[in-house]
């Protein structure tokens, strides 16, 4: 179960993202620097207990109207081989020491656990409370279960574009579309979708919106 340490992180996650977000193809650039706040999210556990996995929603108030971005991140105690382009930054954790923060879709542990969530083998956890499942996060798959080739998570291909991030999982395995710009009741690539992961985020008036964070397709086609 997820252990959340009540300590410092320097720089903070939002400070790291303020530099990283404007360089992403799905970010709606404004005339000002990002003005970010945390608006929701959840976590997944790494079965080995080595990698932190967080699905963070950030709100950007730098434009004429708020925008919400879905930024899944992984936290590691050492660099991930071959993943330098996916590095969001490094930060000093008050308990765990230096952490390497990566864009989640490029991390095989993230991919494996998203697939496990869709297969019913992983349980979403609260974003900021230790040892607490988050039942508001739902994973739905139509029809019978789906197979994932052995080692597929390590062989995933990642493509970033204005509509989000596309993961091709292994050779002949399923495809995942990770939504990046969140809109209520909207998803990423829902046409022909086999399943999805849905969650909520906070609105400025105190209400909540829900949408699809990840959409599953049977193949990469």
Short mmCIF file of C-alpha atoms in Angstrom, two decimals:
data_model
loop_
_atom_site.label_atom_id
_atom_site.label_comp_id
_atom_site.label_asym_id
_atom_site.label_seq_id
_atom_site.Cartn_x
_atom_site.Cartn_y
_atom_site.Cartn_z
CA UNK A 1 0.00 0.00 0.00
CA UNK A 2 1.15 3.55 -0.71
CA UNK A 3 3.13 5.30 2.03
CA UNK A 4 2.86 9.10 1.87
CA UNK A 5 5.64 10.87 3.74
CA UNK A 6 4.66 14.22 5.27
CA UNK A 7 7.88 16.00 4.43
CA UNK A 8 9.48 18.45 2.01
CA UNK A 9 10.33 18.11 -1.67
CA UNK A 10 12.75 20.65 -3.15
CA UNK A 11 11.94 21.84 -5.73
CA UNK A 12 8.25 21.02 -5.39
CA UNK A 13 6.37 19.03 -8.01
CA UNK A 14 4.57 22.14 -9.20
CA UNK A 15 7.86 23.99 -9.55
CA UNK A 16 9.24 21.16 -11.69
CA UNK A 17 6.11 21.10 -13.82
CA UNK A 18 6.11 24.87 -14.35
CA UNK A 19 9.32 24.43 -16.35
CA UNK A 20 8.42 21.13 -18.02
CA UNK A 21 4.80 21.69 -19.09
CA UNK A 22 5.30 24.51 -21.65
CA UNK A 23 7.58 22.26 -23.72
CA UNK A 24 4.90 19.57 -24.19
CA UNK A 25 2.96 19.36 -27.49
CA UNK A 26 -0.40 19.12 -25.71
CA UNK A 27 0.13 22.22 -23.54
CA UNK A 28 -1.94 25.28 -24.51
CA UNK A 29 0.63 28.05 -24.42
CA UNK A 30 -0.37 31.41 -23.00
CA UNK A 31 1.34 34.78 -22.83
CA UNK A 32 2.43 34.14 -19.24
CA UNK A 33 4.33 31.55 -17.29
CA UNK A 34 2.20 28.66 -15.96
CA UNK A 35 0.29 29.37 -12.76
CA UNK A 36 -0.18 25.87 -11.39
CA UNK A 37 -2.09 24.33 -8.52
CA UNK A 38 -2.89 20.73 -7.67
CA UNK A 39 -6.49 19.81 -8.51
CA UNK A 40 -6.68 16.06 -7.90
CA UNK A 41 -5.23 12.68 -8.70
CA UNK A 42 -4.50 9.26 -7.28
CA UNK A 43 -1.69 6.71 -6.96
CA UNK A 44 -0.86 3.14 -7.86
CA UNK A 45 1.46 0.84 -5.95
CA UNK A 46 4.61 -0.70 -7.40
CA UNK A 47 4.49 -4.36 -6.28
CA UNK A 48 8.23 -4.19 -5.59
CA UNK A 49 7.86 -1.02 -3.54
CA UNK A 50 10.61 0.77 -5.45
CA UNK A 51 8.88 3.23 -7.78
CA UNK A 52 6.30 5.84 -6.78
CA UNK A 53 3.42 6.18 -9.26
CA UNK A 54 1.19 9.24 -9.15
CA UNK A 55 -1.53 10.48 -11.50
CA UNK A 56 -1.59 14.22 -10.84
CA UNK A 57 -4.09 16.77 -12.11
CA UNK A 58 -2.79 20.32 -12.24
CA UNK A 59 -4.79 23.45 -12.96
CA UNK A 60 -3.16 26.24 -14.96
CA UNK A 61 -4.60 29.73 -14.44
CA UNK A 62 -2.21 31.59 -16.73
CA UNK A 63 -4.70 31.87 -19.59
CA UNK A 64 -8.09 33.51 -20.04
CA UNK A 65 -9.73 30.49 -18.44
CA UNK A 66 -8.47 27.60 -16.30
CA UNK A 67 -6.99 24.53 -18.01
CA UNK A 68 -6.56 21.13 -16.39
CA UNK A 69 -3.70 18.81 -17.27
CA UNK A 70 -3.20 15.15 -16.42
CA UNK A 71 0.46 14.50 -15.59
CA UNK A 72 1.21 10.93 -14.49
CA UNK A 73 4.64 10.78 -12.86
CA UNK A 74 6.99 8.17 -11.47
CA UNK A 75 9.52 8.74 -8.71
CA UNK A 76 12.75 6.76 -8.62
CA UNK A 77 15.81 6.56 -6.38
CA UNK A 78 18.14 6.35 -9.40
CA UNK A 79 17.99 7.33 -13.09
CA UNK A 80 15.94 5.13 -15.42
CA UNK A 81 18.15 3.81 -18.21
CA UNK A 82 17.34 5.28 -21.61
CA UNK A 83 14.69 7.65 -20.29
CA UNK A 84 16.56 10.97 -20.26
CA UNK A 85 14.06 12.65 -22.65
CA UNK A 86 11.24 11.77 -20.22
CA UNK A 87 12.94 13.24 -17.16
CA UNK A 88 10.82 16.01 -15.64
CA UNK A 89 13.54 16.83 -13.11
CA UNK A 90 15.21 15.82 -9.87
CA UNK A 91 14.21 16.84 -6.36
CA UNK A 92 15.40 16.32 -2.80
CA UNK A 93 12.90 14.40 -0.67
CA UNK A 94 13.09 15.06 3.07
CA UNK A 95 12.97 11.32 3.88
CA UNK A 96 13.99 9.42 0.75
CA UNK A 97 16.75 11.71 -0.55
CA UNK A 98 17.22 12.52 -4.21
CA UNK A 99 14.37 11.45 -6.48
CA UNK A 100 14.32 11.29 -10.26
CA UNK A 101 10.89 12.35 -11.54
CA UNK A 102 9.76 10.96 -14.90
CA UNK A 103 6.81 11.40 -17.22
CA UNK A 104 4.91 8.21 -16.37
CA UNK A 105 4.09 6.81 -19.84
CA UNK A 106 7.82 6.38 -20.50
CA UNK A 107 8.33 4.25 -17.38
CA UNK A 108 7.71 0.48 -17.72
CA UNK A 109 6.58 0.22 -14.09
CA UNK A 110 3.87 2.81 -14.76
CA UNK A 111 2.74 0.98 -17.91
CA UNK A 112 2.63 -2.39 -16.16
CA UNK A 113 0.53 -1.06 -13.30
CA UNK A 114 -1.95 0.75 -15.55
CA UNK A 115 -2.48 -2.53 -17.38
CA UNK A 116 -2.86 -4.28 -14.01
CA UNK A 117 -5.48 -1.71 -12.99
CA UNK A 118 -7.47 -2.35 -16.17
CA UNK A 119 -7.20 -6.10 -15.57
CA UNK A 120 -8.45 -5.77 -11.99
CA UNK A 121 -5.09 -6.76 -10.46
CA UNK A 122 -4.23 -3.32 -9.00
CA UNK A 123 -6.23 -1.03 -6.74
CA UNK A 124 -6.10 2.77 -7.01
CA UNK A 125 -4.80 4.51 -3.88
CA UNK A 126 -5.54 7.92 -2.39
CA UNK A 127 -3.19 10.61 -3.60
CA UNK A 128 -2.22 12.06 -0.23
CA UNK A 129 -3.17 9.49 2.45
CA UNK A 130 -1.17 6.34 3.23
CA UNK A 131 -2.70 2.86 3.04
CA UNK A 132 -6.02 4.16 1.70
CA UNK A 133 -7.73 2.88 -1.47
CA UNK A 134 -9.54 5.44 -3.65
CA UNK A 135 -12.89 3.95 -4.73
CA UNK A 136 -13.73 7.05 -6.79
CA UNK A 137 -11.27 5.89 -9.46
CA UNK A 138 -12.89 3.37 -11.79
CA UNK A 139 -11.43 1.01 -14.38
CA UNK A 140 -13.81 -0.55 -16.90
CA UNK A 141 -13.15 -3.02 -19.71
CA UNK A 142 -15.84 -4.31 -22.08
CA UNK A 143 -16.10 -8.02 -22.81
CA UNK A 144 -13.64 -10.67 -21.75
CA UNK A 145 -10.23 -9.87 -20.31
CA UNK A 146 -7.32 -8.94 -22.51
CA UNK A 147 -3.85 -10.47 -22.74
CA UNK A 148 -0.57 -8.64 -22.42
CA UNK A 149 2.55 -10.24 -23.94
CA UNK A 150 5.31 -11.03 -21.45
CA UNK A 151 7.69 -8.11 -21.09
CA UNK A 152 5.37 -5.84 -23.07
CA UNK A 153 5.62 -2.95 -20.62
CA UNK A 154 9.38 -2.76 -21.13
CA UNK A 155 8.89 -2.72 -24.91
CA UNK A 156 6.28 0.02 -25.08
CA UNK A 157 6.57 2.71 -27.75
CA UNK A 158 5.50 6.22 -26.73
CA UNK A 159 4.21 8.95 -29.03
CA UNK A 160 3.36 12.43 -27.73
CA UNK A 161 1.06 14.65 -29.73
CA UNK A 162 -1.43 17.49 -29.36
CA UNK A 163 -4.17 15.02 -28.39
CA UNK A 164 -2.20 13.27 -25.64
CA UNK A 165 0.19 10.36 -25.35
CA UNK A 166 -0.18 7.07 -27.22
CA UNK A 167 1.42 3.88 -25.88
CA UNK A 168 1.87 0.85 -28.11
CA UNK A 169 2.34 -2.00 -25.63
CA UNK A 170 4.71 -4.65 -26.95
CA UNK A 171 4.29 -6.52 -30.24
CA UNK A 172 0.61 -7.12 -30.91
CA UNK A 173 -0.46 -6.04 -27.43
CA UNK A 174 -3.05 -3.42 -26.48
CA UNK A 175 -2.67 0.32 -26.95
CA UNK A 176 -3.21 2.97 -24.29
CA UNK A 177 -4.14 6.58 -24.95
CA UNK A 178 -3.26 8.83 -22.00
CA UNK A 179 -5.37 11.98 -21.85
CA UNK A 180 -3.35 15.08 -21.05
CA UNK A 181 -5.86 17.92 -21.38
CA UNK A 182 -8.82 17.06 -19.16
CA UNK A 183 -12.37 18.05 -19.94
CA UNK A 184 -15.49 16.87 -18.09
CA UNK A 185 -16.81 13.58 -19.46
CA UNK A 186 -14.25 13.61 -22.23
CA UNK A 187 -11.62 11.06 -23.01
CA UNK A 188 -8.69 10.40 -25.26
CA UNK A 189 -9.33 8.52 -28.46
CA UNK A 190 -12.66 7.00 -27.32
CA UNK A 191 -13.75 5.78 -30.77
CA UNK A 192 -13.44 2.01 -30.78
CA UNK A 193 -12.23 1.99 -27.19
CA UNK A 194 -12.22 -1.27 -25.26
CA UNK A 195 -11.99 0.23 -21.79
CA UNK A 196 -10.90 3.19 -19.72
CA UNK A 197 -9.76 4.55 -16.36
CA UNK A 198 -11.87 7.43 -15.06
CA UNK A 199 -11.29 9.77 -12.14
CA UNK A 200 -12.29 13.20 -10.87
CA UNK A 201 -10.68 16.57 -10.28
CA UNK A 202 -11.65 19.73 -8.44
CA UNK A 203 -13.23 22.79 -10.07
CA UNK A 204 -12.72 26.41 -8.92
CA UNK A 205 -16.25 26.57 -7.47
CA UNK A 206 -15.58 23.57 -5.22
CA UNK A 207 -17.41 21.10 -7.45
CA UNK A 208 -15.90 18.08 -9.16
CA UNK A 209 -15.57 17.05 -12.79
CA UNK A 210 -14.91 13.52 -14.04
CA UNK A 211 -13.30 12.26 -17.18
CA UNK A 212 -11.23 9.52 -18.76
CA UNK A 213 -7.57 9.60 -17.83
CA UNK A 214 -6.55 6.50 -19.84
CA UNK A 215 -8.35 4.75 -22.70
CA UNK A 216 -7.64 1.14 -23.73
CA UNK A 217 -7.68 -0.13 -27.31
CA UNK A 218 -7.25 -3.78 -28.28
CA UNK A 219 -4.43 -3.04 -30.71
CA UNK A 220 -2.38 -0.09 -31.81
CA UNK A 221 -4.48 0.27 -34.97
#
